[in-house]
N, CA and C of each residue as an Amber inpcrd file, in Angstrom:
protein
   621
   0.9020000  -1.1910000   0.0680000   0.0110000  -0.0850000  -0.0020000
   0.7370000   1.2130000  -0.0770000   2.0690000   1.2790000   0.7130000
   2.9800000   2.3930000   0.5170000   3.2240000   2.7660000  -0.8780000
   3.8090000   1.6790000  -1.4590000   4.0880000   2.0330000  -2.8630000
   2.9480000   2.8280000  -3.6580000   1.8620000   2.5550000  -3.3280000
   0.5910000   3.1950000  -4.1600000   0.3130000   4.1860000  -4.0260000
   0.7480000   4.4850000  -2.5560000   0.2730000   6.0420000  -2.1800000
   1.3790000   6.9530000  -2.3290000   2.4270000   6.3700000  -2.7420000
   3.6390000   7.2390000  -3.3390000   3.5010000   7.5990000  -4.7930000
   3.0340000   6.6450000  -5.4050000   2.5300000   6.6670000  -6.6760000
   1.7420000   7.8070000  -7.0840000   0.6460000   7.8500000  -5.9690000
  -0.4540000   8.7490000  -6.0900000   0.0850000  10.3210000  -5.7140000
   0.7410000  10.1290000  -4.8470000   1.3090000  11.6730000  -4.4550000
   2.2140000  12.1530000  -5.5350000   3.1990000  11.4800000  -6.0310000
   4.1890000  11.9690000  -6.9210000   3.4500000  12.2250000  -8.3790000
   2.2410000  11.3330000  -8.8610000   1.5880000  11.8580000  -9.9540000
   0.5560000  12.9990000  -9.9100000   0.1820000  12.9270000  -8.4820000
  -0.6880000  14.1360000  -8.0920000   0.0930000  15.4540000  -8.3070000
   1.4290000  15.5180000  -7.8900000   2.0780000  16.7170000  -7.8230000
   2.4730000  17.0760000  -9.2850000   2.9250000  16.0880000 -10.1250000
   3.2220000  16.3460000 -11.2840000   2.0790000  16.9080000 -12.2600000
   0.9980000  16.3050000 -12.0280000  -0.3220000  16.8800000 -12.8300000
  -0.6990000  18.1400000 -12.2380000  -0.7010000  18.3370000 -10.8870000
  -1.1110000  19.7120000 -10.4050000  -0.1610000  20.7920000 -10.7360000
   1.2500000  20.3430000 -11.0360000   2.0390000  21.3930000 -11.2930000
   1.6960000  21.7490000 -13.0230000   1.6230000  20.6260000 -13.9160000
   1.2000000  20.8700000 -15.1740000  -0.0220000  21.8430000 -15.2260000
  -1.0870000  21.7020000 -14.6390000  -2.4020000  22.5480000 -14.6660000
  -2.2120000  23.8840000 -14.1580000  -1.4340000  24.0010000 -13.0230000
  -1.3560000  25.2530000 -12.5700000  -0.3630000  26.1350000 -13.1950000
   0.6130000  25.6800000 -13.8040000   1.8100000  26.2810000 -14.5920000
   1.2170000  26.8810000 -16.0020000   0.3790000  25.6630000 -16.4570000
  -0.1570000  26.0180000 -17.8220000  -1.1790000  27.0020000 -18.0670000
  -2.2710000  26.7810000 -16.8540000  -3.7250000  27.5000000 -16.7500000
  -3.1650000  29.1220000 -16.3200000  -2.3000000  29.1570000 -15.5820000
  -1.5180000  30.2890000 -15.3560000  -0.6550000  31.2100000 -16.1690000
  -0.3270000  30.4080000 -17.1940000   0.1910000  31.0980000 -18.3260000
   1.7380000  31.3250000 -18.0550000   2.3910000  30.5330000 -17.2390000
   3.6260000  30.4220000 -16.7910000   4.7070000  30.4410000 -18.0170000
   5.5380000  31.3060000 -18.3000000   6.5700000  31.0650000 -19.6020000
   7.4410000  29.7410000 -18.9480000   7.5200000  29.5230000 -17.5230000
   8.4310000  28.4950000 -17.1700000   7.7110000  27.1320000 -17.0510000
   6.7400000  27.0550000 -17.5900000   5.7730000  25.6670000 -17.5000000
   6.5720000  24.5760000 -17.7020000   7.3780000  24.4340000 -18.6220000
   8.1480000  23.0850000 -19.1270000   9.1370000  22.8270000 -17.8550000
   9.7420000  23.8030000 -17.3270000  10.7740000  23.9050000 -16.4770000
  10.1730000  23.4900000 -15.0480000   9.1380000  23.8070000 -14.6730000
   8.4640000  23.5420000 -13.4010000   7.8940000  22.1240000 -13.6670000
   7.3530000  21.8110000 -14.6090000   7.0300000  20.4750000 -14.7620000
   7.8040000  19.4000000 -14.8960000   9.0890000  19.4350000 -15.5260000
  10.1940000  18.6640000 -15.2630000  10.9720000  18.6780000 -13.8020000
  10.8650000  19.8640000 -13.3160000  11.3090000  19.9240000 -11.9950000
  10.5750000  19.1100000 -10.8420000   9.2380000  19.1930000 -11.1460000
   8.2400000  18.5030000 -10.4790000   8.6420000  17.0710000 -10.2830000
   8.5030000  16.5270000 -11.5600000   8.6910000  15.2300000 -11.8030000
  10.2520000  14.8910000 -11.0000000  11.1020000  15.3700000 -11.3980000
  12.4390000  15.4290000 -10.9040000  12.4280000  15.2230000  -9.1780000
  11.9500000  16.1760000  -8.4150000  11.8940000  16.1770000  -7.1480000
  11.2630000  15.0610000  -6.5020000   9.8030000  14.5420000  -7.2980000
   8.9810000  13.4090000  -6.5560000   9.4850000  12.0680000  -6.7310000
  10.5250000  12.1580000  -8.0160000  11.2630000  10.7950000  -8.0020000
  12.3030000  10.8540000  -7.3140000  13.0960000  11.7620000  -6.7350000
  14.0430000  11.6010000  -5.5570000  13.2210000  11.4610000  -4.2350000
  12.2330000  12.1900000  -4.0960000  11.3350000  11.9020000  -2.6270000
  10.6650000  10.3490000  -2.8670000  10.2020000   9.8210000  -3.7600000
   9.4310000   8.5310000  -3.6760000  10.1650000   7.1720000  -4.5350000
  11.2710000   7.4250000  -5.1970000  11.9450000   6.4750000  -5.9260000
  12.3900000   5.4020000  -5.0900000  12.7690000   5.3500000  -3.9290000
  13.3560000   4.4050000  -3.0310000  12.1790000   3.4260000  -2.5330000
  10.8960000   3.9870000  -2.6640000   9.7370000   3.2950000  -2.2070000
   8.9800000   2.5830000  -3.2010000   8.3360000   3.3050000  -4.2880000
   7.8720000   2.6000000  -5.3710000   8.5340000   2.5900000  -6.7920000
   9.7920000   3.2610000  -7.0510000  10.4540000   3.2160000  -8.0700000
  10.2370000   4.6150000  -8.7750000   9.1900000   5.3200000  -8.2160000
   8.9220000   6.6250000  -8.7070000   8.5070000   6.8720000 -10.3610000
   7.5540000   5.9600000 -10.6320000   7.1410000   5.8240000 -11.9490000
   6.2610000   7.0050000 -12.2310000   5.1130000   7.2400000 -11.5610000
   4.1000000   8.4090000 -11.7480000   3.9030000   8.6350000 -13.1560000
   3.8880000   7.4120000 -13.7300000   3.2740000   7.3130000 -15.4450000
   3.1820000   5.7730000 -15.7400000   1.9240000   5.5620000 -16.2370000
   1.5830000   4.1010000 -16.6860000   2.5980000   3.7350000 -17.8240000
   2.8420000   4.4980000 -18.6230000   3.8020000   4.1010000 -19.7160000
   5.0570000   3.7740000 -19.0570000   5.6960000   4.3750000 -17.8800000
   6.8810000   4.0010000 -17.2330000   6.9650000   2.6990000 -16.4700000
   5.5080000   2.5760000 -15.8800000   5.4120000   1.2050000 -15.1680000
   5.4030000  -0.0520000 -16.2400000   4.7630000   0.2400000 -17.2000000
   4.7510000  -0.6960000 -18.3410000   6.1910000  -1.2480000 -18.6970000
   7.0850000  -0.2480000 -19.0450000   8.3040000  -0.4010000 -19.5030000
   9.0330000  -0.9020000 -18.4140000   8.7860000  -0.5830000 -16.9810000
   9.6810000  -1.2320000 -16.1260000   9.2460000  -2.7610000 -15.8070000
   7.9550000  -2.9110000 -15.9950000   7.3450000  -4.2860000 -15.7810000
   8.0070000  -5.1280000 -17.0820000   8.1230000  -4.8390000 -18.1510000
   8.5610000  -5.4680000 -19.4100000  10.0220000  -5.5660000 -19.2740000
  10.7020000  -4.7070000 -18.6130000  12.1280000  -5.0430000 -18.2010000
  12.2910000  -6.0250000 -17.3750000  11.2860000  -6.3940000 -16.4160000
  11.5540000  -7.2470000 -15.2350000  12.1900000  -6.7040000 -14.0410000
  11.7540000  -5.1710000 -13.8520000  12.0950000  -4.7060000 -12.4840000
  10.7340000  -4.2300000 -11.9470000   9.6720000  -4.7760000 -12.1960000
   8.5860000  -4.3010000 -11.7540000   7.6610000  -5.6690000 -11.3280000
   6.9640000  -5.7740000 -10.3260000   5.9240000  -7.0460000 -10.2500000
   4.6160000  -6.9490000 -10.8800000   4.2750000  -7.9110000 -11.6520000
   3.1270000  -8.0470000 -12.4160000   1.8490000  -7.4810000 -11.4230000
   1.7790000  -7.8510000 -10.3280000   0.7860000  -7.9610000  -9.4030000
   0.6940000  -6.2420000  -8.9560000   1.7840000  -5.2930000  -9.3490000
   1.8150000  -3.9900000  -8.8880000   1.3770000  -3.2390000 -10.2940000
   1.3470000  -3.7240000 -11.3640000   0.9840000  -2.9790000 -12.5620000
  -0.4930000  -2.1130000 -12.5700000  -1.3150000  -3.3070000 -12.4050000
  -2.6760000  -2.6000000 -12.4940000  -2.9940000  -1.6370000 -11.2660000
  -2.4940000  -1.9730000  -9.9600000  -2.5270000  -0.9870000  -8.9770000
  -1.6910000   0.4520000  -8.9820000  -0.4980000   0.2540000  -9.7730000
   0.1380000   1.4900000  -9.8150000  -0.7610000   2.4600000 -10.9030000
  -1.3030000   1.8060000 -11.7590000  -1.8700000   2.3350000 -12.9860000
  -3.2510000   3.0560000 -12.4340000  -3.7890000   2.4850000 -11.4850000
  -5.0420000   2.9960000 -10.6290000  -4.7890000   4.0480000 -10.0720000
  -3.7260000   3.8130000  -9.2240000  -3.1490000   5.0460000  -8.3270000
  -2.8580000   6.5260000  -9.2170000  -2.0650000   6.4350000 -10.4650000
  -1.4380000   7.1100000 -11.2150000  -2.5970000   7.9740000 -11.7340000
  -3.9800000   7.2280000 -12.2590000  -4.9190000   7.7610000 -12.9430000
  -5.6510000   8.2370000 -12.1360000  -6.0650000   7.9770000 -10.9750000
  -6.8410000   8.5320000  -9.6590000  -6.3630000  10.1680000  -9.4390000
  -4.9050000   9.7570000  -9.3020000  -4.0530000  11.1120000  -8.8050000
  -4.3500000  12.2660000  -9.9390000  -4.2820000  11.7840000 -11.4600000
  -4.4740000  12.8570000 -12.2090000  -5.7790000  13.5720000 -12.2740000
  -6.5320000  12.5140000 -11.9320000  -8.0130000  13.3870000 -12.0230000
  -8.2990000  14.1230000 -10.6090000  -7.7920000  13.8020000  -9.4270000
  -7.7840000  14.4210000  -8.3890000  -7.0730000  15.9010000  -8.4500000
  -5.7900000  15.6470000  -9.2120000  -5.3170000  16.8300000  -9.3390000
  -5.8340000  18.1780000 -10.2270000  -6.6240000  17.4250000 -11.3890000
  -7.3200000  18.3200000 -12.2240000  -8.5400000  18.8940000 -11.4750000
  -9.3560000  18.0390000 -10.5190000 -10.1310000  18.7230000  -9.6850000
  -9.8320000  19.9640000  -8.7190000  -8.3860000  19.5360000  -8.2840000
  -7.8680000  20.7260000  -7.3090000  -7.5120000  21.8520000  -8.2490000
  -6.9430000  21.7260000  -9.4020000  -6.6030000  22.9540000  -9.9640000
  -7.6610000  23.6980000 -10.4920000  -9.0390000  22.9740000 -10.7720000
 -10.1520000  23.8100000 -11.1820000 -10.6950000  24.5540000 -10.1950000
 -10.4690000  23.9440000  -8.9430000 -10.9070000  24.4230000  -7.6060000
 -10.0290000  25.9840000  -7.4280000  -8.8170000  25.7580000  -7.5050000
  -8.0060000  27.1510000  -7.1390000  -8.2750000  28.1090000  -8.2880000
  -8.3340000  27.5000000  -9.4330000  -8.3610000  28.6450000 -10.3510000
  -9.8830000  28.6900000 -11.3290000 -10.6210000  28.8340000 -10.0480000
 -12.2900000  28.8990000 -10.6550000 -12.5510000  30.0460000 -11.0820000
 -11.6800000  31.1260000 -10.6890000 -12.0820000  32.5350000 -11.0820000
 -11.3250000  32.7730000 -12.3910000 -10.5720000  31.7450000 -12.9260000
  -9.6490000  32.2470000 -14.0390000 -10.2060000  31.2790000 -15.0920000
 -11.1300000  31.8540000 -16.2010000 -11.6930000  31.0760000 -17.2310000
 -10.4650000  30.3770000 -18.0980000 -10.8700000  29.0820000 -18.5660000
 -10.2870000  28.4080000 -19.4110000 -10.3010000  28.9230000 -20.8750000
  -9.4100000  28.9940000 -21.6020000  -9.3420000  29.7950000 -23.0740000
 -10.1380000  28.9110000 -23.8890000  -9.9940000  27.3500000 -23.6640000
 -10.5190000  26.6180000 -24.4950000  -9.4850000  25.6060000 -24.6660000
  -9.8920000  24.2160000 -24.9210000  -9.0550000  23.2180000 -25.4940000
  -7.9850000  23.4900000 -26.5400000  -6.7990000  22.7700000 -26.4360000
  -5.6620000  23.2730000 -27.8110000  -6.2290000  22.1260000 -28.7330000
  -6.2230000  22.8560000 -29.8590000  -6.1510000  21.8010000 -30.9610000
  -5.0260000  21.0740000 -31.4660000  -5.0000000  19.8530000 -31.4790000
  -3.7320000  19.0910000 -31.9370000  -3.8310000  18.2200000 -33.3300000
  -3.1810000  18.2600000 -34.0570000  -3.5700000  17.5140000 -35.2850000
  -2.6850000  15.9000000 -34.9440000  -3.6420000  15.1450000 -35.4610000
  -3.6040000  13.7990000 -34.8390000  -2.2440000  13.1610000 -35.0410000
  -1.9040000  12.9490000 -36.2550000  -0.6040000  12.2080000 -36.5940000
   0.7610000  12.9880000 -36.2240000   0.7090000  13.9600000 -36.5070000
   2.0190000  14.7700000 -35.7750000   2.1550000  14.3300000 -34.0530000
   0.7430000  14.7030000 -33.4390000   0.5580000  14.3110000 -31.9680000
   0.9750000  13.0740000 -31.5690000   0.5070000  12.1370000 -32.3710000
   0.7360000  10.7380000 -32.0350000   2.3550000  10.4680000 -32.1720000
   2.8600000  10.8250000 -33.0830000   4.3470000  10.7420000 -33.6250000
   5.1400000  11.1650000 -32.3400000   4.9210000  12.4630000 -32.1460000
   5.8750000  13.1630000 -31.1720000   5.5890000  12.4590000 -29.5740000
   4.1590000  12.2400000 -29.3210000   3.9070000  11.8110000 -28.1330000
   4.6090000  10.3410000 -27.8850000   4.6820000   9.6260000 -28.8670000
   5.3810000   8.1260000 -29.1040000   7.0390000   8.4200000 -28.8000000
   7.5380000   9.4770000 -29.6160000   8.7110000   9.6140000 -29.5770000
   9.4030000  10.0180000 -28.0460000   8.8060000  10.9810000 -27.4060000
   9.1670000  11.2980000 -26.3490000   8.5520000  10.5920000 -25.0650000
   7.8120000   9.6050000 -25.0660000   7.7020000   8.8450000 -24.0740000
   8.4600000   7.6600000 -24.3600000   8.9850000   7.2770000 -25.3800000
  10.1390000   6.2170000 -25.7310000  11.3940000   6.8680000 -25.0990000
  11.6740000   8.0880000 -25.3470000  12.7990000   8.7950000 -24.6500000
  12.7210000   8.7660000 -23.1620000  11.5300000   9.0310000 -22.6230000
  11.3400000   8.9250000 -21.1290000  11.4900000   7.6730000 -20.5700000
  10.9450000   6.8470000 -21.2100000  11.0470000   5.6260000 -20.5800000
  12.4650000   4.8830000 -20.6870000  13.0720000   5.1400000 -22.1140000
  14.5630000   4.8070000 -22.2210000  15.3320000   5.3760000 -21.0830000
  15.1780000   6.4430000 -20.9270000  15.9290000   7.2110000 -19.7140000
  15.9080000   6.5490000 -18.6400000  14.4760000   6.1960000 -18.2140000
  14.1970000   5.6990000 -16.7680000  15.0220000   4.4360000 -16.7320000
  14.6840000   3.3420000 -17.9640000  15.4610000   1.9580000 -17.6380000
  16.8210000   2.0360000 -17.6620000  17.6620000   3.0520000 -18.3570000
  18.7790000   3.0080000 -18.3760000  19.5820000   3.7610000 -17.3290000
  18.7280000   4.7310000 -16.4110000  19.2900000   5.2900000 -15.3740000
  19.0730000   5.0240000 -14.1170000  17.6530000   4.3040000 -13.8720000
  17.4110000   3.8290000 -12.7390000  17.0780000   2.4050000 -12.4820000
  17.3880000   1.4760000 -13.6790000  17.1370000   0.1870000 -13.6970000
  18.4330000  -0.8210000 -14.1830000  19.2240000  -0.1260000 -14.7160000
  20.1990000  -0.9220000 -15.2550000  21.5700000  -1.0300000 -14.4860000
  22.3630000  -2.2820000 -14.7200000  23.4200000  -2.7140000 -13.7000000
  24.3720000  -1.7230000 -13.7880000  24.6740000  -1.2350000 -15.0240000
  25.8850000  -0.2590000 -15.2100000  25.7590000   1.0530000 -14.6970000
  24.4070000   1.5180000 -14.3780000  24.2960000   2.8190000 -13.6570000
  23.7070000   2.4530000 -12.0630000  23.7110000   1.4380000 -11.4730000
  23.1410000   1.3040000 -10.2220000  23.6760000   2.0460000  -9.0890000
  22.9960000   2.7760000  -8.4210000  23.2590000   3.5460000  -7.1170000
  23.9230000   4.9650000  -7.4840000  23.3710000   5.3760000  -8.9040000
  23.7330000   6.5230000  -9.2780000  22.8080000   7.7330000  -8.3370000
  23.2230000   8.9740000  -8.2970000  22.3020000  10.0150000  -7.7790000
  21.9510000  10.9420000  -8.9540000  22.2000000  10.6750000  -9.9800000
  21.6000000  11.5390000 -11.1110000  20.2040000  11.1130000 -11.8770000
  19.4970000  10.0500000 -11.4240000  18.6530000   9.3370000 -12.3280000
  17.6880000  10.4240000 -12.2240000  17.0990000  11.1470000 -10.8660000
  15.9980000  11.7620000 -11.0030000  15.9130000  13.1250000 -11.9680000
  17.2510000  13.8230000 -11.7050000  17.8010000  14.8830000 -12.7420000
  17.6840000  14.5300000 -14.3900000  17.9350000  13.4690000 -14.5870000
  18.0670000  12.6530000 -16.2720000  16.6060000  12.7500000 -16.4550000
  15.7940000  12.3120000 -15.6190000  14.3540000  11.9020000 -16.0420000
  13.4680000  13.2410000 -16.1050000  13.8020000  14.2400000 -15.2320000
  13.1970000  15.3560000 -15.1180000  13.2940000  16.2340000 -16.3760000
  14.4100000  16.1140000 -16.8090000  14.9930000  16.9160000 -17.8840000
  14.6490000  16.4660000 -19.1910000  14.5430000  15.0170000 -19.3330000
  13.7610000  14.5920000 -20.4600000  12.3060000  14.9090000 -20.5550000
  11.4140000  15.1160000 -19.5760000  10.2980000  15.8650000 -19.8370000
  10.5380000  17.0870000 -19.9890000  11.2320000  17.7380000 -19.4860000
  11.4750000  19.2310000 -19.7370000  11.8520000  19.4670000 -21.2770000
  12.7460000  18.8710000 -22.0350000  13.2380000  18.9800000 -22.9570000
  11.8900000  18.5830000 -23.9260000  11.2260000  17.5710000 -23.7520000
  10.0700000  17.1490000 -24.5110000   8.9940000  18.3840000 -24.5030000
   8.6800000  18.9310000 -23.3630000   7.5680000  19.8500000 -23.2480000
   8.2520000  21.1870000 -23.9460000   9.3170000  21.3030000 -24.0570000
   9.8660000  22.6760000 -24.7840000   9.7590000  22.2720000 -26.3700000
  10.4620000  21.0930000 -26.5910000  10.4360000  20.8780000 -28.2050000
   9.1300000  20.4510000 -28.7060000   8.0880000  19.8940000 -28.2300000
   7.0020000  19.5380000 -28.7530000   5.5630000  19.6590000 -28.2450000
   5.7350000  20.6530000 -27.1360000   4.6470000  20.8380000 -26.3440000
   3.4680000  21.4480000 -27.4890000   3.8380000  22.2980000 -28.2340000
   3.0910000  22.8980000 -29.0190000   2.2930000  22.1190000 -30.1050000
   2.9210000  20.8610000 -30.2380000   2.5830000  20.0550000 -31.0090000
   1.3840000  19.1040000 -30.5560000   1.6020000  18.3190000 -29.4720000
   0.8850000  17.5160000 -28.7140000   0.2940000  17.8020000 -27.5650000
   0.8170000  18.8310000 -26.8590000   0.4840000  19.2930000 -25.4540000
   1.8050000  18.9000000 -24.2920000   2.3660000  17.8700000 -24.9960000
   3.6950000  17.3970000 -24.4300000   3.3390000  16.7040000 -22.9010000
   2.3100000  15.7390000 -23.1260000   2.0650000  14.7680000 -21.9400000
   2.8780000  13.8440000 -21.6070000   3.3590000  12.7610000 -22.5850000
   4.1680000  11.7980000 -22.3870000   3.6670000  10.8830000 -21.4320000
   2.2410000  10.9990000 -20.7740000   1.8610000  10.6220000 -19.5270000
   0.4430000  10.3610000 -19.6500000  -0.3300000   9.4490000 -19.5670000
  -1.9170000   9.2240000 -19.7250000  -2.4450000   9.9600000 -18.5130000
  -2.1690000   9.9280000 -17.1720000  -3.0220000  10.5140000 -16.3160000
  -2.6190000  12.3750000 -16.2310000  -1.3810000  12.5440000 -16.9760000
  -1.4070000  13.9960000 -17.4820000  -2.2880000  14.3710000 -18.4820000
  -2.3900000  13.6570000 -19.3940000  -3.3570000  13.6620000 -20.5330000
  -4.8640000  13.5800000 -20.1550000  -5.3500000  12.9630000 -19.0990000
  -6.5620000  12.6880000 -18.3630000  -6.6260000  14.1210000 -17.5470000
  -5.8470000  14.4660000 -16.9950000  -5.8670000  15.8390000 -16.1730000
  -6.0480000  17.0810000 -16.9410000  -5.2830000  17.1530000 -18.0440000
  -5.5160000  18.2520000 -18.6490000  -6.7150000  18.1890000 -19.6850000
  -7.3560000  17.1350000 -19.8810000  -8.6190000  17.1870000 -20.5210000
  -9.9370000  17.5010000 -19.3780000  -9.6360000  17.0070000 -18.0570000
 -10.6850000  17.4830000 -17.0270000 -10.3350000  18.8900000 -16.6570000
  -9.3360000  19.4790000 -16.9510000  -8.9270000  20.9460000 -16.7310000
  -9.5310000  21.8440000 -18.0670000  -9.9610000  21.2460000 -19.2360000
 -10.4580000  22.0130000 -20.1410000  -9.5520000  22.5660000 -20.9180000
  -8.2070000  21.8690000 -20.9340000  -7.3530000  22.2880000 -21.7850000
  -6.9130000  21.1490000 -23.0310000  -7.7030000  20.4370000 -23.1840000
  -7.6090000  19.2450000 -24.1960000  -8.8460000  18.8220000 -24.5160000
  -9.0680000  18.4320000 -26.0840000 -10.3530000  17.9110000 -26.4630000
 -10.5660000  16.5360000 -26.0920000 -11.6390000  16.0880000 -26.3520000
 -12.0020000  14.6840000 -26.1910000 -11.1390000  13.5160000 -26.5930000
 -10.9490000  13.8750000 -27.8940000 -10.0370000  12.8570000 -28.5750000
  -8.8200000  12.7230000 -27.9640000  -7.8150000  13.5400000 -27.3540000
  -6.4780000  13.6820000 -26.9840000  -6.1550000  12.5600000 -25.7400000
  -7.0020000  12.4500000 -24.8030000  -6.7880000  11.5830000 -23.7820000
  -6.5760000  10.1490000 -24.2190000  -7.3360000   9.6830000 -25.2120000
  -7.2660000   8.2670000 -25.8080000  -5.8360000   8.4480000 -26.8000000
  -5.5090000   9.4920000 -27.3810000  -4.4130000   9.4280000 -28.1840000
  -3.1010000   9.3870000 -27.2790000  -3.2160000   9.8880000 -26.1620000
  -1.9750000   9.8210000 -24.9960000  -1.9240000   8.3620000 -24.8820000
  -3.1060000   7.7200000 -24.4240000  -2.8580000   6.3780000 -23.9180000
  -2.1360000   5.3370000 -24.9020000  -2.6910000   5.4630000 -26.1330000
  -2.0840000   4.6670000 -27.3710000  -0.7270000   4.8810000 -27.2050000
  -0.4850000   6.1130000 -27.8110000   0.9510000   6.5620000 -28.1060000
   1.7980000   6.4780000 -26.9630000   1.6240000   7.0170000 -25.6620000
   2.3910000   6.8330000 -24.7040000   2.7830000   5.4190000 -24.1700000
   1.7180000   4.4190000 -24.1060000   1.9220000   3.0280000 -23.7600000
   2.7570000   2.4020000 -24.6970000   2.5550000   2.6370000 -26.0460000
   3.2560000   1.9950000 -27.1150000   4.7840000   2.4880000 -26.8830000
   4.9710000   3.6350000 -26.5620000   6.4430000   4.3890000 -26.3550000
   7.1460000   3.6610000 -25.3740000   6.3160000   3.5280000 -24.3540000
   7.0440000   2.7530000 -23.2080000   7.3480000   1.2570000 -23.4420000
   6.2260000   0.7410000 -24.2550000   6.5430000  -0.7490000 -24.5250000
   7.7910000  -0.9550000 -25.3320000   7.8230000  -0.0570000 -26.4950000
   9.1000000   0.0500000 -27.4890000  10.0330000   0.2840000 -27.0470000
  10.2560000   1.0930000 -26.0660000  11.5370000   1.3800000 -25.1850000
  12.0340000   0.1170000 -24.3340000  11.0730000  -0.4840000 -23.7050000
  11.5830000  -1.6840000 -23.0180000  12.0900000  -2.7580000 -23.6560000
  11.4880000  -2.9730000 -24.9030000  11.8220000  -3.9780000 -25.9720000
  13.3670000  -3.6720000 -26.4670000  13.7620000  -2.5080000 -26.5870000
  14.6750000  -1.9420000 -27.3270000  15.8490000  -2.1550000 -26.0030000
  15.4990000  -1.8430000 -25.0500000  16.1970000  -1.7450000 -23.7460000
  16.8780000  -3.2390000 -23.5760000  15.7080000  -4.0560000 -23.5830000
  16.1550000  -5.5400000 -23.4020000  17.0350000  -6.1450000 -24.2260000
  16.9200000  -5.5640000 -25.7060000  17.6760000  -6.1190000 -26.6450000
  19.1110000  -5.5330000 -26.5970000  19.2280000  -4.4260000 -26.4100000
  20.5400000  -3.5960000 -26.3150000  21.4130000  -4.2240000 -24.7720000
  20.7000000  -4.6680000 -23.8480000  21.2850000  -4.6890000 -22.6060000
  21.0950000  -6.1060000 -22.1070000  20.9470000  -7.1680000 -23.2210000
  20.8410000  -8.4750000 -22.6700000  21.9340000  -9.1120000 -22.0780000
  23.1240000  -8.8960000 -22.4620000  24.4980000  -9.2720000 -21.6110000
  24.5360000  -8.3900000 -20.3830000  24.0810000  -7.2870000 -20.2100000
  24.6220000  -6.5020000 -18.8720000  23.5680000  -6.1480000 -17.9340000
  22.2780000  -6.2260000 -18.7730000  21.1370000  -5.5440000 -17.6940000
  21.1400000  -6.2160000 -16.2440000
């Protein structure tokens, strides 16, 4: 149960940061989002692994570093956290109207979400689960900055979720249309799965 609570807390603050930074119009939103993920990973990584993302949980499970029995509870904790974070953002910013859901073209959005979720899961697997980097102190920084880089590079194309609970959250906040959460689920889980397959192939002798 402790692991699931940690996954809820980390995912909540990640999605809460997304909503507050984006809806308040902060020019530093990508930095805030990447930093939030980084500090939550450092805070909870030793308890739950610090996934805070179903795509990462899928990748870590396929890599063999997460129990099958934890996958569904992790996903539930993460998705509930995303929804609760959206509710809190809407409550805090109830006097600040939402401009409207952003329009994202499907194929480019699918492409960049897949690529940067692949990058995120790839970095997680190589910095937080690989034998060659075991015991390092930089994994949280590397993971957080991957999200920062992705948000800056392709946030304008897909919204830069790389994470289904974040996608659910921005939809519930009115920042994304109805089609977008499903797009995030498909492309992000695919990106995480492919990253795990590539990791396992590359690290077969050393993982």
